[in-house]
Coordinates of N, CA, C and O in Angstrom, one line a residue:
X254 N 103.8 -5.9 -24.1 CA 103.8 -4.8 -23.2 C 104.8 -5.0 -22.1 O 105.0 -6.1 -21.5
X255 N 105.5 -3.9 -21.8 CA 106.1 -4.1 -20.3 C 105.8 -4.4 -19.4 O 104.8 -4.0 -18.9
X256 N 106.5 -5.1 -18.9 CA 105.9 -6.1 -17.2 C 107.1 -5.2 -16.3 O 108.2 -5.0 -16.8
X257 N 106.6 -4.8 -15.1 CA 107.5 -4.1 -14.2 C 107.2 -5.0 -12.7 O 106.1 -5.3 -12.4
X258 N 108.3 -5.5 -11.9 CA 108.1 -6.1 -10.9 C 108.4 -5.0 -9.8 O 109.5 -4.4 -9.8
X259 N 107.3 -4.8 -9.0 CA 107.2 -4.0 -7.8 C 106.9 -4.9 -6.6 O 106.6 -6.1 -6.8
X260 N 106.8 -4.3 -5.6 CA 106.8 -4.7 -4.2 C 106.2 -3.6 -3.1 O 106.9 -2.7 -2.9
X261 N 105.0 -3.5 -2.3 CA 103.9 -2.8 -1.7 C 104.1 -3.6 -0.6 O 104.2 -4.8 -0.4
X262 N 104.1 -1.9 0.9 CA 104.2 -2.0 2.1 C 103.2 -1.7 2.4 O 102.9 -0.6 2.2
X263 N 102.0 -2.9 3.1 CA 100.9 -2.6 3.6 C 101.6 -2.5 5.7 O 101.6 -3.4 6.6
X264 N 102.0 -1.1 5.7 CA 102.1 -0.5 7.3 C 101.8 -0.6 7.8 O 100.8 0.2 7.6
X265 N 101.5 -1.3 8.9 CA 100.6 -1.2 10.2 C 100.9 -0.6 11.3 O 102.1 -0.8 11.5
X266 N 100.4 0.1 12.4 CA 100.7 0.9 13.5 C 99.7 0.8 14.3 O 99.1 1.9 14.7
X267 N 99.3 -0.5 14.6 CA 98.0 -0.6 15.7 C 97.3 -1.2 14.7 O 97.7 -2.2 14.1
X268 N 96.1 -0.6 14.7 CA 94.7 -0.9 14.1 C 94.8 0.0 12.6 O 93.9 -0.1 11.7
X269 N 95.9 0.8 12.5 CA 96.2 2.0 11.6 C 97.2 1.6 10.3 O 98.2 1.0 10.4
X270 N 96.6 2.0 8.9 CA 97.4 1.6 8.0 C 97.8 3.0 7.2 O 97.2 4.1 7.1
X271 N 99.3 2.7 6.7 CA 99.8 3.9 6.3 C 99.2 3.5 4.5 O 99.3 2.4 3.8
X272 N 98.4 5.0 4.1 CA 97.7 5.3 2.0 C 98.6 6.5 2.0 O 98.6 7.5 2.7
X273 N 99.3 6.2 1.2 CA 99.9 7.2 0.7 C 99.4 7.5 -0.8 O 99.2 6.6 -1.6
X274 N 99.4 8.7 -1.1 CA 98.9 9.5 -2.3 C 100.0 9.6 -3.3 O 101.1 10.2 -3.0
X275 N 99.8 9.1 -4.9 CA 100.9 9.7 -5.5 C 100.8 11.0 -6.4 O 99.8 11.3 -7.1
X276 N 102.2 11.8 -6.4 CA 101.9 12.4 -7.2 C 101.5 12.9 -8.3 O 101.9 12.0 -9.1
X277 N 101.0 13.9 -9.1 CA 100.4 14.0 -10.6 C 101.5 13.1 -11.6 O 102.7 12.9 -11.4
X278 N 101.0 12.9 -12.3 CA 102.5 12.2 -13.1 C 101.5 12.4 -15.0 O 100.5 12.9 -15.4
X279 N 102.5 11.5 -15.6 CA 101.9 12.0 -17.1 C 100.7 10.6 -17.4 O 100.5 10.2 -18.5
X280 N 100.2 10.2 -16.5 CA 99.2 8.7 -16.7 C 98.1 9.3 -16.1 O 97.8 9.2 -14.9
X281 N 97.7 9.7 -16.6 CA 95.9 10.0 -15.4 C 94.9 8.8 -14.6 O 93.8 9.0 -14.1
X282 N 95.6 7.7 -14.7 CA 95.2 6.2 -14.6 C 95.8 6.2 -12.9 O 95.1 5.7 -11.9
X283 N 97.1 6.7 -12.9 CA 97.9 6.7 -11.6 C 98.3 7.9 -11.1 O 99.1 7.9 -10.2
X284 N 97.6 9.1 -11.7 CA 97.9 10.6 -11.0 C 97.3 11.2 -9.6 O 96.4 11.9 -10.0
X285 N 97.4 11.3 -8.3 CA 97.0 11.4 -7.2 C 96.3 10.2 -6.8 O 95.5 10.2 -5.8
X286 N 96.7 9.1 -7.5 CA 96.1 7.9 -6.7 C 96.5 7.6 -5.5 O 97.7 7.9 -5.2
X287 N 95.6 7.0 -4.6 CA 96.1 6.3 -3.4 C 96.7 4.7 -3.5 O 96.2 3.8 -4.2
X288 N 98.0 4.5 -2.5 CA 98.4 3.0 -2.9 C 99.1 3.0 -2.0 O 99.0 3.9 -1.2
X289 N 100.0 1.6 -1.6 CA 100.0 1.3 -1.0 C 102.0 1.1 -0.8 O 102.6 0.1 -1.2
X290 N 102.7 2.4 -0.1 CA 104.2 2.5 -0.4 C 105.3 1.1 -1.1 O 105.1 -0.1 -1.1
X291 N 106.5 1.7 -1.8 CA 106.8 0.3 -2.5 C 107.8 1.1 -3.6 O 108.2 2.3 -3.6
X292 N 108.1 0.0 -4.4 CA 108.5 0.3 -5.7 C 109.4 -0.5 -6.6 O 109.3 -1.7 -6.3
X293 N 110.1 -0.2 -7.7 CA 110.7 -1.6 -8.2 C 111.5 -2.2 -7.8 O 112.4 -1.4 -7.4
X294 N 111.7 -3.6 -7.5 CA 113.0 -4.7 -7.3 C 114.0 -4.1 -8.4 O 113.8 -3.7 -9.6
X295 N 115.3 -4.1 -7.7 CA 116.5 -4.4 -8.4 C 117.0 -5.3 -8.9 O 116.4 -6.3 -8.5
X296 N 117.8 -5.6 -9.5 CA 118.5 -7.4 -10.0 C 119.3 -7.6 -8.9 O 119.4 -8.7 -8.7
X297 N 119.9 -7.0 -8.3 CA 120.7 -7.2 -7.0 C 119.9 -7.6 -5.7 O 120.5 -8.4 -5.0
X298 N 118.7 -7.2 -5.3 CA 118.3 -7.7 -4.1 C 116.7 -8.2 -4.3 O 115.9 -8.4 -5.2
X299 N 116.5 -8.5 -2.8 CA 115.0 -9.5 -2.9 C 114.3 -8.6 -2.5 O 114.6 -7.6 -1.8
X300 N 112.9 -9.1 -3.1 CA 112.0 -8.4 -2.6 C 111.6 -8.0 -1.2 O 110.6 -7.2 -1.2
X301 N 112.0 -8.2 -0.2 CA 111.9 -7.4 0.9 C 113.3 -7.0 0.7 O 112.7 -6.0 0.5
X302 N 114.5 -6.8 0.6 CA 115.7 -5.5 1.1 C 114.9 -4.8 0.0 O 114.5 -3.7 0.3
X303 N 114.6 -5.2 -1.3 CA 113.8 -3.7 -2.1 C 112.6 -3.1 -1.6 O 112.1 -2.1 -2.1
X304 N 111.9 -3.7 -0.4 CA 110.7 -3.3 -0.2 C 111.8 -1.7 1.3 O 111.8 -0.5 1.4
X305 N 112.5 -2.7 1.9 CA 113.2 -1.8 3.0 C 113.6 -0.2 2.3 O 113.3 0.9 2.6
X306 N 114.3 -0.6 1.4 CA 115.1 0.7 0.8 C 114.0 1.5 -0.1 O 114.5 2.4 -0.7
X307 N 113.1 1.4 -0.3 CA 112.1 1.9 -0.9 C 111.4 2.7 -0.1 O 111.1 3.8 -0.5
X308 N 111.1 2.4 0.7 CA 110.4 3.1 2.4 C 111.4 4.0 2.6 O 111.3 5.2 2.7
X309 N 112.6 3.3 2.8 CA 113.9 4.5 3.2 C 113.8 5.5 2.4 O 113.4 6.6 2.8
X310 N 114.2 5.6 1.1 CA 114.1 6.4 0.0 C 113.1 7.8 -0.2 O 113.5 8.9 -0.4
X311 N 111.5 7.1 -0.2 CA 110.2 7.8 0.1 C 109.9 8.1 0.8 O 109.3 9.2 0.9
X312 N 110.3 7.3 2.1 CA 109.5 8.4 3.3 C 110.5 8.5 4.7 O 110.1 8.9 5.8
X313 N 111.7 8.2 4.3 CA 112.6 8.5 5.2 C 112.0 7.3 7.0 O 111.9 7.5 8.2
X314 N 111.6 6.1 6.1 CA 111.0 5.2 7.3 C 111.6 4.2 7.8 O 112.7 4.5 7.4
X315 N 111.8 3.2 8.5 CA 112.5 2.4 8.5 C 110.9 1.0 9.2 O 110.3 1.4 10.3
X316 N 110.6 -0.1 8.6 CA 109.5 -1.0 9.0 C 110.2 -2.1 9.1 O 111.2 -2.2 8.6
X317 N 109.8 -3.2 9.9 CA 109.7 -4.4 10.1 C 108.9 -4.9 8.7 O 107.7 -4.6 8.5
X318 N 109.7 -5.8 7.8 CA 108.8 -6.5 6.3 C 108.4 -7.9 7.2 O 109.3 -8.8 7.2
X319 N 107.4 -8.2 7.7 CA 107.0 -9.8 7.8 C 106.5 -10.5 6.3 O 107.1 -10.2 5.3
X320 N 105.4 -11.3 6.5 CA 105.0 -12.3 5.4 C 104.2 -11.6 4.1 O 103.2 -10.9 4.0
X321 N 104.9 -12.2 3.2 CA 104.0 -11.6 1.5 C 102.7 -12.2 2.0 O 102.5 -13.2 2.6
X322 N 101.8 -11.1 1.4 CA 100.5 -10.9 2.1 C 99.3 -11.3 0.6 O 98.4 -12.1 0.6
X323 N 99.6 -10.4 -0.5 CA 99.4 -11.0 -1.7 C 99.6 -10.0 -3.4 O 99.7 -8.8 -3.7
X324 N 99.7 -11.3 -4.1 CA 100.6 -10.5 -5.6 C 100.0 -10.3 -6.3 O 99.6 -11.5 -6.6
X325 N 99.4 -9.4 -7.0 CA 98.9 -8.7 -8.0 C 99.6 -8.2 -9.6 O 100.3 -7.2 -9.9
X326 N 99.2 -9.2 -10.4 CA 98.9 -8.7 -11.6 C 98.2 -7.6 -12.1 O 97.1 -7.7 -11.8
X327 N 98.5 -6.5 -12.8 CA 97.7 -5.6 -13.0 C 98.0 -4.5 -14.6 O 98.6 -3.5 -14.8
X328 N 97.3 -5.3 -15.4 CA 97.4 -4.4 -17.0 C 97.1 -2.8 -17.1 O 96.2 -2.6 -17.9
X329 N 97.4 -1.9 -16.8 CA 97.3 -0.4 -16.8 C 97.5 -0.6 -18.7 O 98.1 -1.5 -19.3
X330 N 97.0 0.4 -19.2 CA 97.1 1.3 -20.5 C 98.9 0.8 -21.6 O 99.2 0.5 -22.7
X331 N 99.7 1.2 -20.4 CA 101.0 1.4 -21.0 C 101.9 0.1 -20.4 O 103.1 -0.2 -20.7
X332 N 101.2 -0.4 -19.7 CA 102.5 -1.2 -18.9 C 101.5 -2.2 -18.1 O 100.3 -2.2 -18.0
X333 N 102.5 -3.0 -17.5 CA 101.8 -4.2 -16.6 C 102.8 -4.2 -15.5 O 104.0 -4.2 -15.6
X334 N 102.1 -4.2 -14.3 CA 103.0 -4.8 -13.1 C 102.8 -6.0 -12.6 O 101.7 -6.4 -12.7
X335 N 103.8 -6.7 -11.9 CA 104.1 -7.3 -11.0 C 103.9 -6.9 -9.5 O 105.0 -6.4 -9.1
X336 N 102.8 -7.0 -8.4 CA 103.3 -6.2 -7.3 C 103.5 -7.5 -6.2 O 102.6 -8.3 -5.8
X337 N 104.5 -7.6 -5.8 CA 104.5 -8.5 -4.6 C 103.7 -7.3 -3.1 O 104.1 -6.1 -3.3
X338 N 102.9 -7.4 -2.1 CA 102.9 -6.9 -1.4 C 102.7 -8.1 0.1 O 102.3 -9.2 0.3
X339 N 103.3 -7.1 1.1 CA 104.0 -7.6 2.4 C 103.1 -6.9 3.7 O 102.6 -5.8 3.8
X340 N 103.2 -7.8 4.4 CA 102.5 -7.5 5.8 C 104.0 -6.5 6.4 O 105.1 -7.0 6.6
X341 N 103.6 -5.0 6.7 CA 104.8 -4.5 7.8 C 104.2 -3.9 9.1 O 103.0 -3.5 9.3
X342 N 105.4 -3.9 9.8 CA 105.3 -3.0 11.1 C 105.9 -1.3 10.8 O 106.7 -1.1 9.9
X343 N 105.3 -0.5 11.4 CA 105.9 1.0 11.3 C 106.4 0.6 12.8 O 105.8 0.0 13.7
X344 N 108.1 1.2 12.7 CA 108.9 1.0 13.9 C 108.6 2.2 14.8 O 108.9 2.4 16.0
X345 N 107.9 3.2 13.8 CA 107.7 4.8 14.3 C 107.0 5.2 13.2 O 107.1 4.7 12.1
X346 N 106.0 6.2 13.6 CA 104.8 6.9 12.7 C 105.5 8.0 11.9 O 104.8 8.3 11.0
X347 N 106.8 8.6 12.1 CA 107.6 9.9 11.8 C 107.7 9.4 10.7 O 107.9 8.2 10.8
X348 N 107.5 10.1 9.2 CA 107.6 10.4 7.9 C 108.0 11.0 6.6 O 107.1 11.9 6.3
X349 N 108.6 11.0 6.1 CA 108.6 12.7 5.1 C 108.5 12.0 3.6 O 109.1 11.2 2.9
X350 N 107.5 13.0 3.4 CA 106.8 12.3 1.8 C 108.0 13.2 0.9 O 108.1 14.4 0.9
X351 N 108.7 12.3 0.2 CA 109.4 12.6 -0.6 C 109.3 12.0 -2.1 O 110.1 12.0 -3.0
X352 N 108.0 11.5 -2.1 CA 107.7 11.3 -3.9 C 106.1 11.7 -3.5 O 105.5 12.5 -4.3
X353 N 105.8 11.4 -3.0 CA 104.0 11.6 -2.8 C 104.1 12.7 -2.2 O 105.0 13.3 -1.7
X354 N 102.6 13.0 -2.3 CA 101.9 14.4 -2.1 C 101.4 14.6 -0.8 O 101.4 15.7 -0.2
X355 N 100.7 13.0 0.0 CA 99.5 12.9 0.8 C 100.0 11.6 1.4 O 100.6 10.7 0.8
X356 N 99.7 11.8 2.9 CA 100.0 10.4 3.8 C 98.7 10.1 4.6 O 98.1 11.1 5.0
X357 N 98.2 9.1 4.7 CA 97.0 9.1 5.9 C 97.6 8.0 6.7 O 98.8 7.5 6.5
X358 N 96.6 7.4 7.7 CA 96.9 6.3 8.7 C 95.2 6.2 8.9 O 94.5 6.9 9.6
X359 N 94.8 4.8 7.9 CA 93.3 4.9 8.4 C 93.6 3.3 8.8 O 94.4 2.4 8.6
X360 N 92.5 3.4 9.3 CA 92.0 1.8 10.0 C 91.0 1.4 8.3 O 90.3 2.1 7.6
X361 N 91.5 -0.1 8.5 CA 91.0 -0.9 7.4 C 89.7 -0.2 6.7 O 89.6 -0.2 5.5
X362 N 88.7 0.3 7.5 CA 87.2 -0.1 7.2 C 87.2 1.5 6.4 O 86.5 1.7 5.3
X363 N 87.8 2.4 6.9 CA 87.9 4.1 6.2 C 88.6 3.8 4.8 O 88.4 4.8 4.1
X364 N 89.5 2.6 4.0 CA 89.8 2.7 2.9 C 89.2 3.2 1.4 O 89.6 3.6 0.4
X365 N 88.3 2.8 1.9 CA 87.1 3.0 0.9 C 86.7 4.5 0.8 O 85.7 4.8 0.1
X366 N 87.1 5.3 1.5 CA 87.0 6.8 1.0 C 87.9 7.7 0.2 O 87.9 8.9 -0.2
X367 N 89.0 6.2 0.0 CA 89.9 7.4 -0.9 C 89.7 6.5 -2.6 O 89.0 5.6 -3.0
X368 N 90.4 7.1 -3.2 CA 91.0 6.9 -4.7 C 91.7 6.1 -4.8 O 92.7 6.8 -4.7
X369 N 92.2 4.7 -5.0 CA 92.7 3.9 -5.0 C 93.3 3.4 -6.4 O 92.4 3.2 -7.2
X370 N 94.4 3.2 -6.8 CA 95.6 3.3 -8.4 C 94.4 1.7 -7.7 O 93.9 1.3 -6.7
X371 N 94.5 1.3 -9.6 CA 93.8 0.3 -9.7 C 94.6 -0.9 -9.4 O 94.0 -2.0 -9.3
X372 N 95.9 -0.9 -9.3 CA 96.7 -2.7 -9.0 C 96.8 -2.9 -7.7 O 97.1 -4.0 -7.3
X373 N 96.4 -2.0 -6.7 CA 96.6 -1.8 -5.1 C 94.8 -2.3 -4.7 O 94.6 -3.0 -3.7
X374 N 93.8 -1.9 -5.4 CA 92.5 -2.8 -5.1 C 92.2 -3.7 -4.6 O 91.6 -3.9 -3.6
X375 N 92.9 -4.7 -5.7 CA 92.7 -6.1 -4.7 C 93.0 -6.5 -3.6 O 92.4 -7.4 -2.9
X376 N 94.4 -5.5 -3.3 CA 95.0 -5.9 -1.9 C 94.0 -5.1 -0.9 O 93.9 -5.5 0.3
X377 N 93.2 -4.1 -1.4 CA 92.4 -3.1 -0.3 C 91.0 -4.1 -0.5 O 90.1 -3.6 0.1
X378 N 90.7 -5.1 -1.2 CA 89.5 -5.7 -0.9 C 89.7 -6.6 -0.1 O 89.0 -6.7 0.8
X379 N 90.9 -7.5 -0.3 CA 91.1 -8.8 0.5 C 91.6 -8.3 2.1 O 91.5 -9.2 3.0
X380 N 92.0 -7.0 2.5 CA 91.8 -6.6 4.1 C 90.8 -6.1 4.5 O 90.4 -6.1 5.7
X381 N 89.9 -5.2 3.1 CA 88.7 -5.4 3.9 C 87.5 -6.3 4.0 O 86.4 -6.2 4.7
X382 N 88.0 -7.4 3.2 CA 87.2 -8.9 3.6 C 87.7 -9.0 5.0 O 87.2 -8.6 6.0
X383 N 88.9 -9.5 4.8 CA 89.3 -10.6 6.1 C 89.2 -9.2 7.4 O 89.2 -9.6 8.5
X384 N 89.0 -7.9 7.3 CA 88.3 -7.6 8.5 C 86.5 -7.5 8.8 O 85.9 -7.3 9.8
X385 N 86.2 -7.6 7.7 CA 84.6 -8.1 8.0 C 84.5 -9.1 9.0 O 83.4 -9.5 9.3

């Protein structure tokens, strides 16, 4: 099976995290899921300038990437990822969803009311452990 190496911007803006919604696609596994901004590494750069230009790309954002926060394996149907994900700053809340459908800014403990793509879970259980 294909293994795809990605990289996930968990935003912060206060107490506020940026879920972004993806759009319908032909996987019903990952169609309007909620997750966590990102997308594949290139062979040219590291995982944080791919995590930068990927934010740039999607949502016209620009974040501070601090420390890999945690990596996820994850077997979907057709494919497997790799996701490195990263603790960031939002330098500014201003946005424009240019692959996704839906943006929110919830505080940790509201995660749990959305739909969540299944490789992005673990990273949404282990912040809302460590904010219990």
């Amino acid at each position: 099976m294909k293994e795809i190496e990605v990289v996930a911007a968990i935003i912060f803006d206060g107490e506020h995290v940026l879920c972004v919604q993806r759009a319908p696609s032909k996987y019903a596994y990952t169609s309007l899921k909620y997750e966590f901004p990102g997308g594949k590494v290139e062979a040219n750069e590291t995982q944080k300038e791919a995590l930068e230009r990927e934010i740039k790309e999607e949502l016209s954002m620009s974040i501070i990437v601090g420390s890999e926060y945690l990596t996820v394996r994850h077997s979907y149907p057709d494919f497997t990822i790799l996701m490195h994900s990263y603790l960031c700053i939002a330098t500014d809340r201003s946005l424009v969803l240019h692959e996704h459908v839906d943006a929110k800014w919830l505080e940790i403990e509201e995660f749990k009311q959305l739909d969540w793509a299944a490789a992005d879970v673990p990273i949404v259980d282990k912040l809302m452990e460590e904010k219990a």
